[in-house]
Amino acid sequence: MIEDKNQQRTQLSDLGEFGLIDHLTKHFKINHKSTVKSIGDDAAVLDFKDKKIVVTTDLLVEGVHFDLSYMPLKHLGYKSVIVNLSDVFAMNAKATQITVSIAVSNRFPLEALEDLYAGIETAAKIYNIDVVGGDTTSSTTGLLISVTAIGEVENNNEVYREGAKPSDLLVVTGDLGAAYMGLQVLEREKEVYKVNPNSQPDLEAYSYIIERQLKPEARKDIIKLLKDLEVKPSSMIDISDGLSSEIMHLCKHSKVGCDLYEEKIPLDPQVISTCEEFNIDSTTVALNGGEDYELLFTISQDDYSKIKANPNFTVIGYMKEAQAGMHLVTRADTKIPIKAQGWKNFNA
């Protein structure tokens, strides 16, 4: 959290818009045959032939979605890609291309944007996607990042939020709540730093949850795993706004109800211990925390035997008729209506 006052600063005005784009994207490589034309023309040209195309976009705004006092720019670049790829994977699709647009104020030198794009480049390499375009402009309010992700999926293999049926099993990947608790630790240390700038936090005990906040991963592996297991979900969504919110989306679009079992919700031990430290209920964190970027999906009970022994999956509930409603079944075997209390834009 201590800034190096002697770092080199190259003014963006020295390059101009097109020089800046050329400079920041010069190391991006093309990996997909579907990328006919990428950066350098009025538009990218993609050829997907007989496959369906999925497109998604997200906007990240400084002061709303990220805080640069503890979010390194390289991590931010990486995360800005991941949050979009997660939406592609939630369609049971393969991510292939992205575009990246930024609005940046004059307090950012070239070197800062190089760090941002280094994170974008790292994500592109790891997830094997092509960066095929974008835009840059000035901002008077800090940094804004908009990423659009494009993917492909074989005909009839796409999965929507609709499609879940009564008696389907509700399944989640990974564990939940870590990103939110990582954010709580970072916010606490920020306040300590404000009081004592010489303070150096010891975050080793929180390494997993902080990484889940600063450098999340999208579950590309799950799409291949489901294919290998010959399991096609009946509905699917990624967990960006909290488990309760995503369950409500699946139920609304599929016109079904749901019983979610509290004792089945997967929690990492570091999440549990940090919740105890902050005196926060871990179930509440899992339900409403958000930014986990795990996948939540439903499957037919006929497919249960294919996933039951796999450590990537946890069956956490099952779908019911719509009139049964959506409920959390507590450890005490009482039913509580599920409500969405996670991330909401435009809060007053």
Tab-separated table of C-alpha atoms in Angstrom:
chain	number	residue	atom	x	y	z
A	1	MET	CA	0.000	0.000	0.000
A	2	ILE	CA	3.091	2.284	-0.009
A	3	GLU	CA	3.570	4.015	-3.353
A	4	ASP	CA	6.998	4.248	-4.995
A	5	LYS	CA	7.470	8.005	-5.509
A	6	ASN	CA	10.357	7.533	-7.931
A	7	GLN	CA	8.666	5.398	-10.573
A	8	GLN	CA	8.844	6.497	-14.202
A	9	ARG	CA	5.823	8.409	-15.515
A	10	THR	CA	5.180	8.762	-19.244
A	11	GLN	CA	2.309	11.110	-20.043
A	12	LEU	CA	-0.393	9.511	-22.201
A	13	SER	CA	-0.520	12.662	-24.293
A	14	ASP	CA	2.982	11.786	-25.527
A	15	LEU	CA	1.517	8.827	-27.444
A	16	GLY	CA	-1.965	9.942	-28.512
A	17	GLU	CA	-4.972	7.593	-28.667
A	18	PHE	CA	-3.843	5.325	-31.497
A	19	GLY	CA	-0.242	5.265	-30.354
A	20	LEU	CA	-1.461	4.258	-26.900
A	21	ILE	CA	-3.576	1.417	-28.323
A	22	ASP	CA	-0.669	0.179	-30.435
A	23	HIS	CA	1.673	0.334	-27.446
A	24	LEU	CA	-0.624	-1.476	-25.008
A	25	THR	CA	-1.685	-4.239	-27.413
A	26	LYS	CA	1.565	-4.953	-29.258
A	27	HIS	CA	2.197	-8.210	-27.366
A	28	PHE	CA	-1.262	-9.750	-27.846
A	29	LYS	CA	-1.207	-12.940	-29.940
A	30	ILE	CA	-3.932	-14.515	-32.088
A	31	ASN	CA	-4.785	-18.130	-31.200
A	32	HIS	CA	-8.169	-18.884	-32.803
A	33	LYS	CA	-8.991	-19.583	-36.446
A	34	SER	CA	-12.282	-17.773	-35.880
A	35	THR	CA	-10.329	-14.512	-35.488
A	36	VAL	CA	-10.060	-13.296	-39.088
A	37	LYS	CA	-9.153	-9.695	-38.236
A	38	SER	CA	-8.376	-8.310	-34.782
A	39	ILE	CA	-7.000	-4.952	-33.623
A	40	GLY	CA	-6.122	-2.425	-36.332
A	41	ASP	CA	-9.287	-1.932	-38.380
A	42	ASP	CA	-12.689	-0.350	-37.826
A	43	ALA	CA	-14.035	-3.634	-36.443
A	44	ALA	CA	-12.895	-7.141	-35.666
A	45	VAL	CA	-13.927	-9.890	-38.077
A	46	LEU	CA	-14.851	-13.298	-36.647
A	47	ASP	CA	-15.934	-16.471	-38.444
A	48	PHE	CA	-17.738	-19.103	-36.363
A	49	LYS	CA	-19.348	-21.112	-39.173
A	50	ASP	CA	-21.965	-23.506	-37.734
A	51	LYS	CA	-21.610	-22.689	-34.021
A	52	LYS	CA	-23.720	-20.416	-31.858
A	53	ILE	CA	-22.105	-17.212	-30.598
A	54	VAL	CA	-22.428	-15.847	-27.057
A	55	VAL	CA	-21.583	-12.247	-26.184
A	56	THR	CA	-21.406	-10.628	-22.747
A	57	THR	CA	-20.059	-7.368	-21.347
A	58	ASP	CA	-19.245	-5.864	-17.947
A	59	LEU	CA	-18.295	-2.380	-16.804
A	60	LEU	CA	-15.970	-1.879	-13.821
A	61	VAL	CA	-15.865	1.599	-12.279
A	62	GLU	CA	-13.263	2.912	-9.851
A	63	GLY	CA	-14.788	3.639	-6.468
A	64	VAL	CA	-17.774	1.392	-7.203
A	65	HIS	CA	-16.327	-1.978	-8.231
A	66	PHE	CA	-12.694	-1.633	-7.158
A	67	ASP	CA	-10.440	0.374	-4.848
A	68	LEU	CA	-6.929	1.043	-6.116
A	69	SER	CA	-5.603	1.570	-2.606
A	70	TYR	CA	-5.355	-2.225	-2.326
A	71	MET	CA	-6.173	-3.536	-5.827
A	72	PRO	CA	-2.953	-3.736	-7.893
A	73	LEU	CA	-3.512	-2.662	-11.487
A	74	LYS	CA	-2.190	-5.942	-12.879
A	75	HIS	CA	-4.689	-7.843	-10.727
A	76	LEU	CA	-7.436	-5.471	-11.835
A	77	GLY	CA	-6.670	-6.138	-15.502
A	78	TYR	CA	-6.779	-9.875	-14.848
A	79	LYS	CA	-10.020	-9.674	-12.877
A	80	SER	CA	-11.733	-7.489	-15.490
A	81	VAL	CA	-11.289	-10.325	-17.992
A	82	ILE	CA	-12.278	-13.091	-15.565
A	83	VAL	CA	-15.656	-11.582	-14.621
A	84	ASN	CA	-16.655	-11.664	-18.291
A	85	LEU	CA	-15.298	-15.121	-19.076
A	86	SER	CA	-17.320	-16.474	-16.163
A	87	ASP	CA	-20.509	-15.340	-17.907
A	88	VAL	CA	-19.432	-17.128	-21.100
A	89	PHE	CA	-18.762	-20.372	-19.224
A	90	ALA	CA	-22.164	-20.034	-17.535
A	91	MET	CA	-23.677	-20.551	-20.991
A	92	ASN	CA	-21.717	-23.843	-21.337
A	93	ALA	CA	-19.646	-22.077	-24.007
A	94	LYS	CA	-15.967	-21.742	-24.887
A	95	ALA	CA	-14.537	-18.217	-24.590
A	96	THR	CA	-12.598	-17.146	-27.688
A	97	GLN	CA	-12.254	-13.350	-27.950
A	98	ILE	CA	-12.546	-10.175	-25.881
A	99	THR	CA	-12.517	-6.442	-26.499
A	100	VAL	CA	-11.216	-4.054	-23.841
A	101	SER	CA	-12.177	-0.385	-23.508
A	102	ILE	CA	-10.914	2.013	-20.857
A	103	ALA	CA	-11.607	5.572	-19.768
A	104	VAL	CA	-8.698	6.980	-17.781
A	105	SER	CA	-7.901	10.268	-16.038
A	106	ASN	CA	-4.620	12.140	-16.350
A	107	ARG	CA	-3.424	10.933	-12.942
A	108	PHE	CA	-2.538	7.615	-14.609
A	109	PRO	CA	0.797	7.531	-16.460
A	110	LEU	CA	1.586	5.085	-19.243
A	111	GLU	CA	3.375	2.771	-16.818
A	112	ALA	CA	0.165	2.299	-14.816
A	113	LEU	CA	-1.740	1.262	-17.933
A	114	GLU	CA	1.085	-1.086	-18.867
A	115	ASP	CA	0.487	-2.876	-15.563
A	116	LEU	CA	-3.263	-3.000	-16.240
A	117	TYR	CA	-2.757	-4.487	-19.690
A	118	ALA	CA	-0.131	-6.921	-18.406
A	119	GLY	CA	-2.891	-8.415	-16.279
A	120	ILE	CA	-5.222	-8.519	-19.283
A	121	GLU	CA	-2.504	-10.206	-21.336
A	122	THR	CA	-1.869	-12.774	-18.592
A	123	ALA	CA	-5.560	-13.674	-18.459
A	124	ALA	CA	-5.674	-13.929	-22.267
A	125	LYS	CA	-2.735	-16.368	-22.234
A	126	ILE	CA	-4.034	-18.531	-19.391
A	127	TYR	CA	-7.572	-18.756	-20.792
A	128	ASN	CA	-6.458	-18.929	-24.430
A	129	ILE	CA	-8.484	-15.995	-25.748
A	130	ASP	CA	-7.746	-13.348	-28.374
A	131	VAL	CA	-7.897	-9.628	-27.591
A	132	VAL	CA	-9.433	-8.275	-30.797
A	133	GLY	CA	-10.263	-4.630	-30.138
A	134	GLY	CA	-11.469	-1.938	-27.789
A	135	ASP	CA	-11.309	1.787	-27.207
A	136	THR	CA	-9.582	4.367	-25.015
A	137	THR	CA	-10.843	7.747	-23.911
A	138	SER	CA	-10.264	10.296	-21.165
A	139	SER	CA	-12.140	10.382	-17.877
A	140	THR	CA	-12.649	13.032	-15.204
A	141	THR	CA	-13.692	10.500	-12.562
A	142	GLY	CA	-10.841	7.989	-12.448
A	143	LEU	CA	-10.591	4.631	-14.207
A	144	LEU	CA	-13.378	2.749	-15.991
A	145	ILE	CA	-12.912	-0.605	-17.718
A	146	SER	CA	-15.378	-2.244	-20.080
A	147	VAL	CA	-14.696	-5.752	-21.358
A	148	THR	CA	-16.838	-7.588	-23.889
A	149	ALA	CA	-16.332	-11.337	-24.151
A	150	ILE	CA	-17.279	-13.526	-27.107
A	151	GLY	CA	-17.620	-17.277	-27.082
A	152	GLU	CA	-18.808	-20.208	-29.127
A	153	VAL	CA	-20.871	-23.260	-28.346
A	154	GLU	CA	-21.928	-26.219	-30.453
A	155	ASN	CA	-25.534	-26.127	-31.579
A	156	ASN	CA	-27.908	-27.529	-28.913
A	157	ASN	CA	-25.177	-27.490	-26.227
A	158	GLU	CA	-25.903	-23.998	-24.917
A	159	VAL	CA	-27.396	-23.759	-21.403
A	160	TYR	CA	-29.672	-20.958	-20.205
A	161	ARG	CA	-31.034	-19.808	-16.859
A	162	GLU	CA	-34.295	-21.388	-17.886
A	163	GLY	CA	-34.680	-25.149	-18.169
A	164	ALA	CA	-34.602	-26.379	-14.572
A	165	LYS	CA	-37.402	-28.795	-13.706
A	166	PRO	CA	-38.964	-29.877	-10.398
A	167	SER	CA	-36.862	-32.681	-8.826
A	168	ASP	CA	-33.671	-31.483	-10.571
A	169	LEU	CA	-30.646	-31.291	-8.260
A	170	LEU	CA	-29.030	-27.914	-7.503
A	171	VAL	CA	-25.238	-28.099	-7.791
A	172	VAL	CA	-22.466	-25.591	-7.117
A	173	THR	CA	-18.768	-25.680	-7.970
A	174	GLY	CA	-15.964	-24.845	-5.549
A	175	ASP	CA	-16.661	-23.002	-2.311
A	176	LEU	CA	-18.484	-19.774	-1.492
A	177	GLY	CA	-18.002	-16.590	0.511
A	178	ALA	CA	-14.203	-16.282	0.253
A	179	ALA	CA	-14.132	-13.220	-2.016
A	180	TYR	CA	-16.437	-11.263	0.283
A	181	MET	CA	-14.400	-12.068	3.380
A	182	GLY	CA	-11.201	-11.200	1.522
A	183	LEU	CA	-12.742	-7.803	0.824
A	184	GLN	CA	-13.556	-7.350	4.523
A	185	VAL	CA	-9.929	-8.006	5.468
A	186	LEU	CA	-8.632	-5.576	2.831
A	187	GLU	CA	-11.071	-2.869	3.915
A	188	ARG	CA	-10.031	-3.326	7.544
A	189	GLU	CA	-6.344	-3.035	6.699
A	190	LYS	CA	-7.063	0.073	4.615
A	191	GLU	CA	-8.568	1.761	7.657
A	192	VAL	CA	-5.558	0.739	9.777
A	193	TYR	CA	-3.225	2.167	7.129
A	194	LYS	CA	-5.103	5.480	7.123
A	195	VAL	CA	-4.471	5.829	10.841
A	196	ASN	CA	-0.865	4.620	10.670
A	197	PRO	CA	0.762	4.756	7.190
A	198	ASN	CA	3.833	2.979	8.583
A	199	SER	CA	1.747	-0.075	9.383
A	200	GLN	CA	2.540	-3.132	7.288
A	201	PRO	CA	-0.266	-5.727	7.391
A	202	ASP	CA	0.479	-9.410	7.870
A	203	LEU	CA	-1.997	-11.052	5.521
A	204	GLU	CA	-0.519	-14.553	5.342
A	205	ALA	CA	-3.351	-16.010	7.398
A	206	TYR	CA	-5.826	-14.651	4.839
A	207	SER	CA	-3.984	-15.594	1.645
A	208	TYR	CA	-6.759	-17.723	0.127
A	209	ILE	CA	-9.633	-15.327	0.700
A	210	ILE	CA	-7.624	-12.286	-0.430
A	211	GLU	CA	-6.632	-14.056	-3.640
A	212	ARG	CA	-10.288	-14.905	-4.259
A	213	GLN	CA	-11.033	-11.179	-4.097
A	214	LEU	CA	-8.041	-9.740	-5.957
A	215	LYS	CA	-7.376	-12.541	-8.459
A	216	PRO	CA	-10.464	-14.703	-8.970
A	217	GLU	CA	-10.589	-17.486	-11.538
A	218	ALA	CA	-13.392	-18.392	-13.931
A	219	ARG	CA	-14.410	-22.065	-14.089
A	220	LYS	CA	-13.333	-22.923	-17.612
A	221	ASP	CA	-12.360	-26.354	-16.313
A	222	ILE	CA	-15.954	-27.156	-15.378
A	223	ILE	CA	-17.189	-26.839	-18.956
A	224	LYS	CA	-14.715	-29.472	-20.137
A	225	LEU	CA	-15.370	-31.634	-17.088
A	226	LEU	CA	-19.133	-31.655	-17.651
A	227	LYS	CA	-18.573	-32.591	-21.284
A	228	ASP	CA	-16.215	-35.420	-20.308
A	229	LEU	CA	-18.766	-36.687	-17.769
A	230	GLU	CA	-21.516	-36.458	-20.410
A	231	VAL	CA	-23.572	-34.163	-18.196
A	232	LYS	CA	-25.500	-31.266	-19.693
A	233	PRO	CA	-27.013	-28.972	-17.042
A	234	SER	CA	-30.688	-28.143	-17.423
A	235	SER	CA	-29.947	-24.548	-16.328
A	236	MET	CA	-26.849	-22.626	-15.261
A	237	ILE	CA	-25.643	-19.242	-13.984
A	238	ASP	CA	-22.410	-17.874	-12.544
A	239	ILE	CA	-22.267	-16.644	-8.950
A	240	SER	CA	-21.333	-12.990	-9.151
A	241	ASP	CA	-24.021	-11.383	-6.960
A	242	GLY	CA	-24.391	-14.011	-4.219
A	243	LEU	CA	-25.850	-17.512	-4.051
A	244	SER	CA	-29.351	-16.398	-2.997
A	245	SER	CA	-29.648	-13.930	-5.877
A	246	GLU	CA	-28.522	-16.514	-8.445
A	247	ILE	CA	-30.916	-19.164	-7.104
A	248	MET	CA	-33.751	-16.662	-7.459
A	249	HIS	CA	-32.711	-15.977	-11.066
A	250	LEU	CA	-32.765	-19.696	-11.917
A	251	CYS	CA	-36.135	-20.177	-10.237
A	252	LYS	CA	-37.676	-17.122	-11.886
A	253	HIS	CA	-36.509	-18.011	-15.392
A	254	SER	CA	-37.269	-21.729	-15.011
A	255	LYS	CA	-40.563	-21.150	-13.190
A	256	VAL	CA	-39.672	-23.518	-10.335
A	257	GLY	CA	-39.157	-23.403	-6.575
A	258	CYS	CA	-36.155	-24.586	-4.580
A	259	ASP	CA	-35.023	-26.038	-1.255
A	260	LEU	CA	-31.432	-25.053	-0.418
A	261	TYR	CA	-29.788	-26.940	2.464
A	262	GLU	CA	-27.626	-24.808	4.744
A	263	GLU	CA	-25.505	-27.745	5.890
A	264	LYS	CA	-24.555	-28.522	2.269
A	265	ILE	CA	-23.196	-25.057	1.361
A	266	PRO	CA	-19.426	-25.493	0.741
A	267	LEU	CA	-17.234	-23.193	2.866
A	268	ASP	CA	-13.432	-23.054	3.036
A	269	PRO	CA	-12.016	-23.309	6.589
A	270	GLN	CA	-10.384	-19.872	6.120
A	271	VAL	CA	-13.820	-18.397	5.403
A	272	ILE	CA	-15.262	-19.959	8.557
A	273	SER	CA	-12.415	-18.735	10.791
A	274	THR	CA	-12.480	-15.227	9.318
A	275	CYS	CA	-16.252	-15.031	9.739
A	276	GLU	CA	-15.780	-15.927	13.403
A	277	GLU	CA	-13.115	-13.230	13.726
A	278	PHE	CA	-15.411	-10.603	12.199
A	279	ASN	CA	-18.461	-11.966	14.044
A	280	ILE	CA	-20.305	-12.527	10.742
A	281	ASP	CA	-22.538	-15.519	10.011
A	282	SER	CA	-20.849	-17.684	7.376
A	283	THR	CA	-24.129	-18.786	5.808
A	284	THR	CA	-25.128	-15.141	5.332
A	285	VAL	CA	-21.775	-14.477	3.656
A	286	ALA	CA	-22.186	-17.435	1.291
A	287	LEU	CA	-25.737	-16.412	0.407
A	288	ASN	CA	-25.114	-12.716	-0.148
A	289	GLY	CA	-21.378	-12.068	-0.502
A	290	GLY	CA	-20.915	-12.335	-4.258
A	291	GLU	CA	-17.853	-12.266	-6.531
A	292	ASP	CA	-17.213	-15.999	-6.125
A	293	TYR	CA	-17.427	-16.634	-9.907
A	294	GLU	CA	-18.315	-20.257	-9.302
A	295	LEU	CA	-20.988	-21.951	-11.413
A	296	LEU	CA	-24.444	-22.817	-10.113
A	297	PHE	CA	-26.442	-25.296	-12.169
A	298	THR	CA	-29.184	-27.881	-12.119
A	299	ILE	CA	-29.038	-31.459	-13.369
A	300	SER	CA	-31.429	-34.347	-13.718
A	301	GLN	CA	-31.294	-36.839	-10.853
A	302	ASP	CA	-30.360	-39.418	-13.506
A	303	ASP	CA	-26.965	-37.667	-13.795
A	304	TYR	CA	-26.205	-37.688	-10.071
A	305	SER	CA	-24.091	-40.844	-10.263
A	306	LYS	CA	-21.814	-39.110	-12.795
A	307	ILE	CA	-20.885	-36.233	-10.478
A	308	LYS	CA	-21.316	-37.577	-6.946
A	309	ALA	CA	-17.678	-38.569	-6.428
A	310	ASN	CA	-16.194	-35.441	-8.011
A	311	PRO	CA	-14.666	-32.929	-5.539
A	312	ASN	CA	-15.467	-30.012	-7.861
A	313	PHE	CA	-19.219	-30.382	-7.287
A	314	THR	CA	-21.502	-30.096	-4.267
A	315	VAL	CA	-25.217	-30.866	-4.411
A	316	ILE	CA	-26.782	-28.175	-2.221
A	317	GLY	CA	-30.503	-28.559	-2.893
A	318	TYR	CA	-33.206	-29.536	-5.300
A	319	MET	CA	-35.830	-27.825	-7.390
A	320	LYS	CA	-39.562	-27.996	-6.615
A	321	GLU	CA	-42.811	-26.823	-8.103
A	322	ALA	CA	-43.043	-23.030	-8.343
A	323	GLN	CA	-45.829	-22.789	-5.794
A	324	ALA	CA	-43.570	-24.394	-3.167
A	325	GLY	CA	-41.447	-21.251	-3.167
A	326	MET	CA	-37.718	-20.796	-2.528
A	327	HIS	CA	-36.426	-21.716	0.933
A	328	LEU	CA	-33.257	-22.186	2.930
A	329	VAL	CA	-33.519	-25.317	5.045
A	330	THR	CA	-31.456	-24.530	8.139
A	331	ARG	CA	-29.334	-26.919	10.190
A	332	ALA	CA	-32.213	-26.903	12.673
A	333	ASP	CA	-34.495	-28.153	9.866
A	334	THR	CA	-36.569	-24.971	9.683
A	335	LYS	CA	-37.439	-23.274	6.409
A	336	ILE	CA	-36.626	-19.621	5.752
A	337	PRO	CA	-37.656	-17.847	2.517
A	338	ILE	CA	-34.679	-17.033	0.306
A	339	LYS	CA	-34.195	-13.322	-0.302
A	340	ALA	CA	-31.582	-11.572	-2.425
A	341	GLN	CA	-29.430	-9.237	-0.331
A	342	GLY	CA	-26.253	-9.298	-2.416
A	343	TRP	CA	-24.750	-6.695	-4.711
A	344	LYS	CA	-27.179	-4.131	-6.083
A	345	ASN	CA	-26.322	-1.307	-8.480
A	346	PHE	CA	-27.821	2.163	-8.036
A	347	ASN	CA	-28.248	1.923	-4.270
A	348	ALA	CA	-29.024	5.326	-2.758
